[in-house]
Tab-separated table of C-alpha atoms (C1' of nucleotides) in Angstrom:
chain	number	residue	atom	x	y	z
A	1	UNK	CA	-10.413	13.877	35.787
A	2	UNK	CA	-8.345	12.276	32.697
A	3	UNK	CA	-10.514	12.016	29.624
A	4	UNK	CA	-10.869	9.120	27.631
A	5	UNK	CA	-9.526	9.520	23.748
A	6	UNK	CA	-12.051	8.268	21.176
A	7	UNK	CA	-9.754	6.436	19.239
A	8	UNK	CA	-12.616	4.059	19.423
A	9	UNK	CA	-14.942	6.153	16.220
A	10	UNK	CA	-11.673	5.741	13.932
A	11	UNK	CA	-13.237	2.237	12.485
A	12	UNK	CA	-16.665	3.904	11.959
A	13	UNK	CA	-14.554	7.203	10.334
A	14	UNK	CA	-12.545	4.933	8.004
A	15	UNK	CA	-16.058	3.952	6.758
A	16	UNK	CA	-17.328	7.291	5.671
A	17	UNK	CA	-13.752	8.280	4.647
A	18	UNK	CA	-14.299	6.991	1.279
A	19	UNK	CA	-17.498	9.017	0.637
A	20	UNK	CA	-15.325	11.995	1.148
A	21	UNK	CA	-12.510	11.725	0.041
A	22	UNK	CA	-11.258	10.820	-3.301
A	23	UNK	CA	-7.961	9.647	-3.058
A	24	UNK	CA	-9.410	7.218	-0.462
A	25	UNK	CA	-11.779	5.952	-2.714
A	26	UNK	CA	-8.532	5.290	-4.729
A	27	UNK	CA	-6.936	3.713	-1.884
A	28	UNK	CA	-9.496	1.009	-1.374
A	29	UNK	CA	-9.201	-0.121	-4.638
A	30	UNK	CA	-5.209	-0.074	-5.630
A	31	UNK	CA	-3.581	0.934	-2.321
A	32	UNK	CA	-0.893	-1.406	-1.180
A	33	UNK	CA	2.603	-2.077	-3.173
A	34	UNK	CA	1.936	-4.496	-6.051
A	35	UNK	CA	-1.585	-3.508	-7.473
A	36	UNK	CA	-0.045	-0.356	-9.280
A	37	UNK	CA	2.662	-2.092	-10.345
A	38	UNK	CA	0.980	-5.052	-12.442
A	39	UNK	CA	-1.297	-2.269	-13.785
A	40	UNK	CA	1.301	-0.757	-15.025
A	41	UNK	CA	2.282	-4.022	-16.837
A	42	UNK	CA	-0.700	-4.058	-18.361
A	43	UNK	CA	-0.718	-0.959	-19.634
A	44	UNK	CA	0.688	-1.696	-22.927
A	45	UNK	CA	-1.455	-4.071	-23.505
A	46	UNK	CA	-3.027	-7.326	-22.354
A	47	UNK	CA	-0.586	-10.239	-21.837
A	48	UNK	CA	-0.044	-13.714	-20.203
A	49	UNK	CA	-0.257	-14.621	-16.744
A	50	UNK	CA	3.689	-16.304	-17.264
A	51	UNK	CA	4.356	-12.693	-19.367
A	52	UNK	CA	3.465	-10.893	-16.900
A	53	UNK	CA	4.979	-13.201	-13.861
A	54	UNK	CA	8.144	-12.378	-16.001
A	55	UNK	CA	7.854	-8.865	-16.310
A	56	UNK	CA	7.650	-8.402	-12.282
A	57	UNK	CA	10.362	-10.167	-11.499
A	58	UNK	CA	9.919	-9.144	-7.439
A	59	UNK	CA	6.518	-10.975	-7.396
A	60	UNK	CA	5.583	-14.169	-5.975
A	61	UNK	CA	3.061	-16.028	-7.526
A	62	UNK	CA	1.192	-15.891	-5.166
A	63	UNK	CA	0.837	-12.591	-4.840
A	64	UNK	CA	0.640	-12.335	-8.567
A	65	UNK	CA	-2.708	-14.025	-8.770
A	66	UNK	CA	-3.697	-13.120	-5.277
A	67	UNK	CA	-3.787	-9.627	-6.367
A	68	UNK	CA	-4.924	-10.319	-10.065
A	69	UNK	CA	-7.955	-12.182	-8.562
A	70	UNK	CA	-8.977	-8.515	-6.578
A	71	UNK	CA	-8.419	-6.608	-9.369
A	72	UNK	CA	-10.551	-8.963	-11.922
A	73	UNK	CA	-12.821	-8.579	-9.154
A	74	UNK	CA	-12.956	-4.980	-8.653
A	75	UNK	CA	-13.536	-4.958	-12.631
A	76	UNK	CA	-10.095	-3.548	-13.067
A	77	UNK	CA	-8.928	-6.187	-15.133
A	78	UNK	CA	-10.312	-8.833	-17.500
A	79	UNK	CA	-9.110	-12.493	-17.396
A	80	UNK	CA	-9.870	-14.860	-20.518
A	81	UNK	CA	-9.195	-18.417	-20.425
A	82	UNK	CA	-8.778	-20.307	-23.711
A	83	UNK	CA	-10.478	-23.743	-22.760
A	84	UNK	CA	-6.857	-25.257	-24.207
A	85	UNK	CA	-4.505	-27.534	-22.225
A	86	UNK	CA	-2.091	-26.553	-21.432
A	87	UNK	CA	-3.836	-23.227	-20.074
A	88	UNK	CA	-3.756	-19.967	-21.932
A	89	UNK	CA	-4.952	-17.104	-19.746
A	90	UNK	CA	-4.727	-13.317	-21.012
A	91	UNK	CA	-5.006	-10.537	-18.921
A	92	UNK	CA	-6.170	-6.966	-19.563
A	93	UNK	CA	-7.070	-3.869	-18.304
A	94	UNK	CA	-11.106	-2.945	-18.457
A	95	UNK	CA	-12.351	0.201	-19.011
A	96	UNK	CA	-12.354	1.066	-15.332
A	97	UNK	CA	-8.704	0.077	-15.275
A	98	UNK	CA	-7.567	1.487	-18.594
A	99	UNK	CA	-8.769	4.790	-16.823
A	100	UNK	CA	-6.038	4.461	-14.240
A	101	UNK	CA	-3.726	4.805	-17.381
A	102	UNK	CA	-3.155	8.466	-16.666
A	103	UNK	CA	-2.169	7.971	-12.951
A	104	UNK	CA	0.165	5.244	-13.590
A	105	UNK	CA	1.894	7.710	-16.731
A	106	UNK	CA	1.987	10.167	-14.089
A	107	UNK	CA	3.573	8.092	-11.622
A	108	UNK	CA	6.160	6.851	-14.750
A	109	UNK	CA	6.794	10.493	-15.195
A	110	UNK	CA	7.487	11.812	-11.387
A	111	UNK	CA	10.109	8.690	-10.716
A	112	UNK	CA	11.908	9.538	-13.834
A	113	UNK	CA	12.194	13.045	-12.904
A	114	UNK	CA	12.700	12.167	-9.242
A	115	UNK	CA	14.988	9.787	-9.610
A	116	UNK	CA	17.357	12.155	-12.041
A	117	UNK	CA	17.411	14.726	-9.135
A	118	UNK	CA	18.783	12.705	-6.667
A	119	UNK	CA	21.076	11.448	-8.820
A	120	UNK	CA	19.600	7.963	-9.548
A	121	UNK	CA	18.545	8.109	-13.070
A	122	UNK	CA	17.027	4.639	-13.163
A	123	UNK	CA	15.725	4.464	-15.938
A	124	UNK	CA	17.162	6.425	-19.497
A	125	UNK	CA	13.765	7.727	-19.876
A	126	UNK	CA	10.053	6.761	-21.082
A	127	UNK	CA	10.712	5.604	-24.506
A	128	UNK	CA	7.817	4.599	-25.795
A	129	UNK	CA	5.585	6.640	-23.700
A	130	UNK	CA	2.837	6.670	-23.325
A	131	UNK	CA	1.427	3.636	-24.415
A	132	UNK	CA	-1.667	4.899	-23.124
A	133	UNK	CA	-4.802	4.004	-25.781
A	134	UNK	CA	-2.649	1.633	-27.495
A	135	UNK	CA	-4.941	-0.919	-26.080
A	136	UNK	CA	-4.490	-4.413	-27.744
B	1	UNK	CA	13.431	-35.957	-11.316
B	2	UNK	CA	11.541	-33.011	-9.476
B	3	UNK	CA	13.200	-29.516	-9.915
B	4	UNK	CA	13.248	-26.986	-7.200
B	5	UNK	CA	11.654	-23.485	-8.223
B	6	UNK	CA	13.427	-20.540	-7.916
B	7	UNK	CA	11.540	-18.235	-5.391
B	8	UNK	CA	14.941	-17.960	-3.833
B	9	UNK	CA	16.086	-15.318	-5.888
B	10	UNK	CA	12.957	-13.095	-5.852
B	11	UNK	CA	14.607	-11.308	-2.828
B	12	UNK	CA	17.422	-10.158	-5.012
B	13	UNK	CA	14.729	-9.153	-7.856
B	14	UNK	CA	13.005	-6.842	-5.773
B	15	UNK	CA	16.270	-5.362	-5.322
B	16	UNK	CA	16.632	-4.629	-8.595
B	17	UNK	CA	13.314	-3.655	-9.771
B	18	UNK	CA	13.108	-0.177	-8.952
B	19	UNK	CA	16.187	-0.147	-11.388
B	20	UNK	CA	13.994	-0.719	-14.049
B	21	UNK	CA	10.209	-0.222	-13.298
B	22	UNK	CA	9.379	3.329	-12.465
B	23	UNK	CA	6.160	2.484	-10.378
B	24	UNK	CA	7.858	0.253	-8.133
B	25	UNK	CA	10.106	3.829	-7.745
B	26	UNK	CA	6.919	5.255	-6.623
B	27	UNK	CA	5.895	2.596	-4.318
B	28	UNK	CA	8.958	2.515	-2.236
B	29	UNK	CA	8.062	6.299	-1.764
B	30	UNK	CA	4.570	6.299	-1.112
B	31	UNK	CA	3.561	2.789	-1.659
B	32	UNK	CA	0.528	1.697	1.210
B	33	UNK	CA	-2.655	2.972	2.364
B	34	UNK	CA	-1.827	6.075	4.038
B	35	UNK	CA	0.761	8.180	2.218
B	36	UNK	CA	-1.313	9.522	-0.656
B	37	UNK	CA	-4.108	10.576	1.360
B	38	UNK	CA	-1.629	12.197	3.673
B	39	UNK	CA	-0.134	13.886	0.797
B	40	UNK	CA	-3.478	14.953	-0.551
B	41	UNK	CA	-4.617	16.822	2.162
B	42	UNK	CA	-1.316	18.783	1.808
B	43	UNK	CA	-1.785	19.594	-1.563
B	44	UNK	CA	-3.731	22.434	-0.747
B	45	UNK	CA	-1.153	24.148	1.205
B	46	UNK	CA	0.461	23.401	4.753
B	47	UNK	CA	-1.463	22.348	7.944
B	48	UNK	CA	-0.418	22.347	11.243
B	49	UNK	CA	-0.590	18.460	12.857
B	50	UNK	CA	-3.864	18.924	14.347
B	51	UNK	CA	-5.606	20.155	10.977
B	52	UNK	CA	-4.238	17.080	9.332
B	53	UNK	CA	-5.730	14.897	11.761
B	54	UNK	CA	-8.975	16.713	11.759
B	55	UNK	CA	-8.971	16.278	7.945
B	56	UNK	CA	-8.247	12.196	7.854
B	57	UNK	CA	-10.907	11.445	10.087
B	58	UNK	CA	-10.015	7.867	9.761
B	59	UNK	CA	-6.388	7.710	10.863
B	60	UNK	CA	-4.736	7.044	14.240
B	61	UNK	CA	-2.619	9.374	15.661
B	62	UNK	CA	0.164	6.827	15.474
B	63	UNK	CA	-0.234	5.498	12.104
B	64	UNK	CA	-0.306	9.771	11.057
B	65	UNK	CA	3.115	10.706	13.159
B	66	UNK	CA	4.490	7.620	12.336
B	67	UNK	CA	3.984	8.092	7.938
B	68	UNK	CA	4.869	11.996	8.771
B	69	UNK	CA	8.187	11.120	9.773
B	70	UNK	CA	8.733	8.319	6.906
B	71	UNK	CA	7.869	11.144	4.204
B	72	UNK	CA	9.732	13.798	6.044
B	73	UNK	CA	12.470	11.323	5.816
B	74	UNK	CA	12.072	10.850	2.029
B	75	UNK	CA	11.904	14.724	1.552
B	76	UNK	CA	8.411	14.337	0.686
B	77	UNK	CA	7.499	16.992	3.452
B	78	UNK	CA	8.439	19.508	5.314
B	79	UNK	CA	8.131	19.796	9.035
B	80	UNK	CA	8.543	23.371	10.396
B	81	UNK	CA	8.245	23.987	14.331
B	82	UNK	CA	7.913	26.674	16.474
B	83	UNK	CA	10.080	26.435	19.710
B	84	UNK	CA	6.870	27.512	21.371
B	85	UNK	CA	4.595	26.139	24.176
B	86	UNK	CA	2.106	24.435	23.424
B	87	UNK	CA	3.631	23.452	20.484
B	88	UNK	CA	3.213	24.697	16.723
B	89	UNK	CA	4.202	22.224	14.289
B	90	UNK	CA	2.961	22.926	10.630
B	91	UNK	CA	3.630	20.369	7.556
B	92	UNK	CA	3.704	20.947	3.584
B	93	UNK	CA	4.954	19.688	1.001
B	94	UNK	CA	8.589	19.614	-0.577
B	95	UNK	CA	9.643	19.835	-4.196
B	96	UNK	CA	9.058	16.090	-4.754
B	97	UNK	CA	6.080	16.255	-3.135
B	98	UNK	CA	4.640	18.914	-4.821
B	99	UNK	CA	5.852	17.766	-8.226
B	100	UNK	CA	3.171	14.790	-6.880
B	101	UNK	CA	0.413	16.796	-7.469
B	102	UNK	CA	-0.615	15.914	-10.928
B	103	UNK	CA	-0.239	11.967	-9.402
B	104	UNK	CA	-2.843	12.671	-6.902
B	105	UNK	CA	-4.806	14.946	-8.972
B	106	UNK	CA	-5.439	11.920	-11.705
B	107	UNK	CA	-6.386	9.730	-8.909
B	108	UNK	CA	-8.889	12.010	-7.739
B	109	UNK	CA	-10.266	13.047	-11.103
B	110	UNK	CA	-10.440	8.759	-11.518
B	111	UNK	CA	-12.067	8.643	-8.279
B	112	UNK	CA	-15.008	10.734	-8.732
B	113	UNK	CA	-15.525	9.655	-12.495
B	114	UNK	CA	-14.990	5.637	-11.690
B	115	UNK	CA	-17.745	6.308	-8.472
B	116	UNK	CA	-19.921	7.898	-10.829
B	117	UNK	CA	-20.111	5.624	-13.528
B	118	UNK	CA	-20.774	2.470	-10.585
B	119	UNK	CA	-23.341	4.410	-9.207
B	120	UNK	CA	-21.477	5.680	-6.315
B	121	UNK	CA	-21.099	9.382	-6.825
B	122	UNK	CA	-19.585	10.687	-3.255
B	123	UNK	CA	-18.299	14.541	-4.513
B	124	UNK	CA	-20.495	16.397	-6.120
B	125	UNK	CA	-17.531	17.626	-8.033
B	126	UNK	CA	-13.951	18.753	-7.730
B	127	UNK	CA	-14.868	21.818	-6.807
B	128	UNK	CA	-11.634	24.650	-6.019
B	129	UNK	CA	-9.215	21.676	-8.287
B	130	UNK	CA	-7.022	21.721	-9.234
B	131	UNK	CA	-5.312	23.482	-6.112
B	132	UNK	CA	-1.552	22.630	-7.788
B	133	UNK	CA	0.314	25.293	-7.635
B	134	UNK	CA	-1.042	26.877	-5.248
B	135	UNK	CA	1.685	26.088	-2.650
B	136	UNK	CA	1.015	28.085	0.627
C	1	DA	C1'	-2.567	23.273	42.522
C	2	DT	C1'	-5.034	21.976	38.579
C	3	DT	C1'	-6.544	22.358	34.020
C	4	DT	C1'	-5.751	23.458	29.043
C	5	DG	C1'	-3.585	23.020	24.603
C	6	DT	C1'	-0.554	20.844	21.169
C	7	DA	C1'	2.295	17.523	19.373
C	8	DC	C1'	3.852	13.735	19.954
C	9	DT	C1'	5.469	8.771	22.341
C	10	DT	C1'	5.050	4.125	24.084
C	11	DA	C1'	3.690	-0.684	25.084
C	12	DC	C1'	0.911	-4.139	23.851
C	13	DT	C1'	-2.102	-6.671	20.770
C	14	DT	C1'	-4.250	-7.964	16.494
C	15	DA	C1'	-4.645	-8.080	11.519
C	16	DT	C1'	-2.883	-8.237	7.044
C	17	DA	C1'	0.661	-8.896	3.683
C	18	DT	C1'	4.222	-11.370	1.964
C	19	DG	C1'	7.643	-15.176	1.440
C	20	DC	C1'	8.846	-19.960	0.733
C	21	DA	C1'	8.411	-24.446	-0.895
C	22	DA	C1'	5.857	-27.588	-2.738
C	23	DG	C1'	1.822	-29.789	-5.098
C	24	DT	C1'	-2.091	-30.271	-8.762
C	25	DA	C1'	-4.458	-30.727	-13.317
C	26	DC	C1'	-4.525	-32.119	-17.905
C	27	DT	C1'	-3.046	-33.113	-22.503
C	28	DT	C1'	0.416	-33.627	-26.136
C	29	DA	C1'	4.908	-35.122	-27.491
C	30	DC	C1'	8.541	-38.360	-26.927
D	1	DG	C1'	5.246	-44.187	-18.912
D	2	DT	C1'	7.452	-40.132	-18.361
D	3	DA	C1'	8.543	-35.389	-19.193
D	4	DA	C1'	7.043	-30.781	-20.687
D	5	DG	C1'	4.198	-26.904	-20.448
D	6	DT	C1'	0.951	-23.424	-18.192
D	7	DA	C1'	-1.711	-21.577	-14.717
D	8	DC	C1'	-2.699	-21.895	-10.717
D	9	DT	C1'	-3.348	-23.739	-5.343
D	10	DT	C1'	-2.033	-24.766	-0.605
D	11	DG	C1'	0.067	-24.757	4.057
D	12	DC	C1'	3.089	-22.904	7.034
D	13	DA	C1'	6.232	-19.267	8.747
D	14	DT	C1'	7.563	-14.602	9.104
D	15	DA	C1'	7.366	-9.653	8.501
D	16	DT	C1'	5.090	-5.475	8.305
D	17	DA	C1'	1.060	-2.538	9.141
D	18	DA	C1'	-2.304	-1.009	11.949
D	19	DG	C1'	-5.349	-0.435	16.123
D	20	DT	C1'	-6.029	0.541	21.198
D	21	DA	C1'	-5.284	2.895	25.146
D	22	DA	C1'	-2.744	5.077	27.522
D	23	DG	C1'	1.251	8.588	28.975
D	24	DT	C1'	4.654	12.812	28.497
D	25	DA	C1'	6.366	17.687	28.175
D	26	DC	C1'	5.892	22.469	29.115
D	27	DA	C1'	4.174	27.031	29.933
D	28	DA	C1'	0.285	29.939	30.549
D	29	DA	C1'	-4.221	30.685	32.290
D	30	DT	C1'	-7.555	29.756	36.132
DNA sequence: ATTTGTACTTACTTATATGCAAGTACTTAC
DNA sequence: GTAAGTACTTGCATATAAGTAAGTACAAAT
């Protein structure tokens, strides 16, 4: 008699996953591709939404303020809106998200090295690192 | 006279941006949902596939092979397999993947402080961290 | 002959992410 | 009255990720 798999409990799993685990935890809040990366942005200190749009050269905008929007929302960043025409928005990391600072160095520190050992230095190396508590 | 924006070009950005952004390094490695928790569960030393499975409750078997073979490809992990029946297949982690560890270990120790402090405490504590180093 | 155990593999469907191109709002400067 | 400047917003198309439900291989044990 063939069993049936229970691939069917894997949506009710994925729920409890996140009281278990930490790096899911993690996950649900900055998994994907750009959220680290505008982080990282920010991690020198706050800056424009056209700054930054320039900085991340890769990025739509529409993925710029689609993610900004989730991460001002998951009180990882703060927006503030001068009430100027034209608009002047800032954004910056909150405290939540000026915690991530030491993931994101990390991260900044394993490509370097990474990079250099398969012969794809990318970057001369993290001048000005870390910027970490240099909060503006 | 309207001007066309350049989205056009963001194709050849993205290109380039791992050129000059060291998180966007780190995202074409283990950018997504999956890859760090994957990676996690390794840090403590090698599993065979079944343990891993076990241990991410909320993953299909698919999506597990499937990211197991992607960082096996970027010599993330190792696989190692027994030419036995049934099978014995046992995964841990490579140089570069090890030299993760202190990446996943800030996102943990973020994790359970960031839960804490929105009233969401789901580990006690990081008990038996940090396990770097303690390659099996 | 059938079941057991382990590590996958496959086909099909659905969901989410991203890209592209364009438009909007509002005021100051020309 | 038209252009510039900034921060978005929208609709449509495509690409990638993920979920579901199966099946396969192979030898040993029953």
């Amino acid at each position: 008699m063939t069993q049936v798999k229970e691939n069917s409990t894997i949506q009710e799993n994925k729920k409890l996953a996140h009281e278990e685990c930490p790096v899911t935890y993690v996950m649900e809040k900055i998994g994907g591709y750009w959220k680290p990366i505008i982080l990282f942005h920010l991690l020198a200190g706050s800056k424009r939404y056209g700054e930054l749009r320039k900085s991340i050269p890769g990025i739509t905008e529409k993925m710029l303020i689609q993610h900004l929007k989730q991460l001002e929302a998951d009180d990882l960043v703060i927006r503030i809106a001068k009430p100027v025409v034209p608009p002047h928005v800032t954004y910056s990391l909150s405290k939540s998200g000026t915690a991530l600072g030491p993931v994101l160095y990390a991260m900044a520190v394993w490509a370097v090295k990474d990079s250099k050992e398969n012969n794809k230095p990318f970057f001369k190396d993290l001048e000005g690192f870390p910027p970490i508590g240099k909060q503006v």
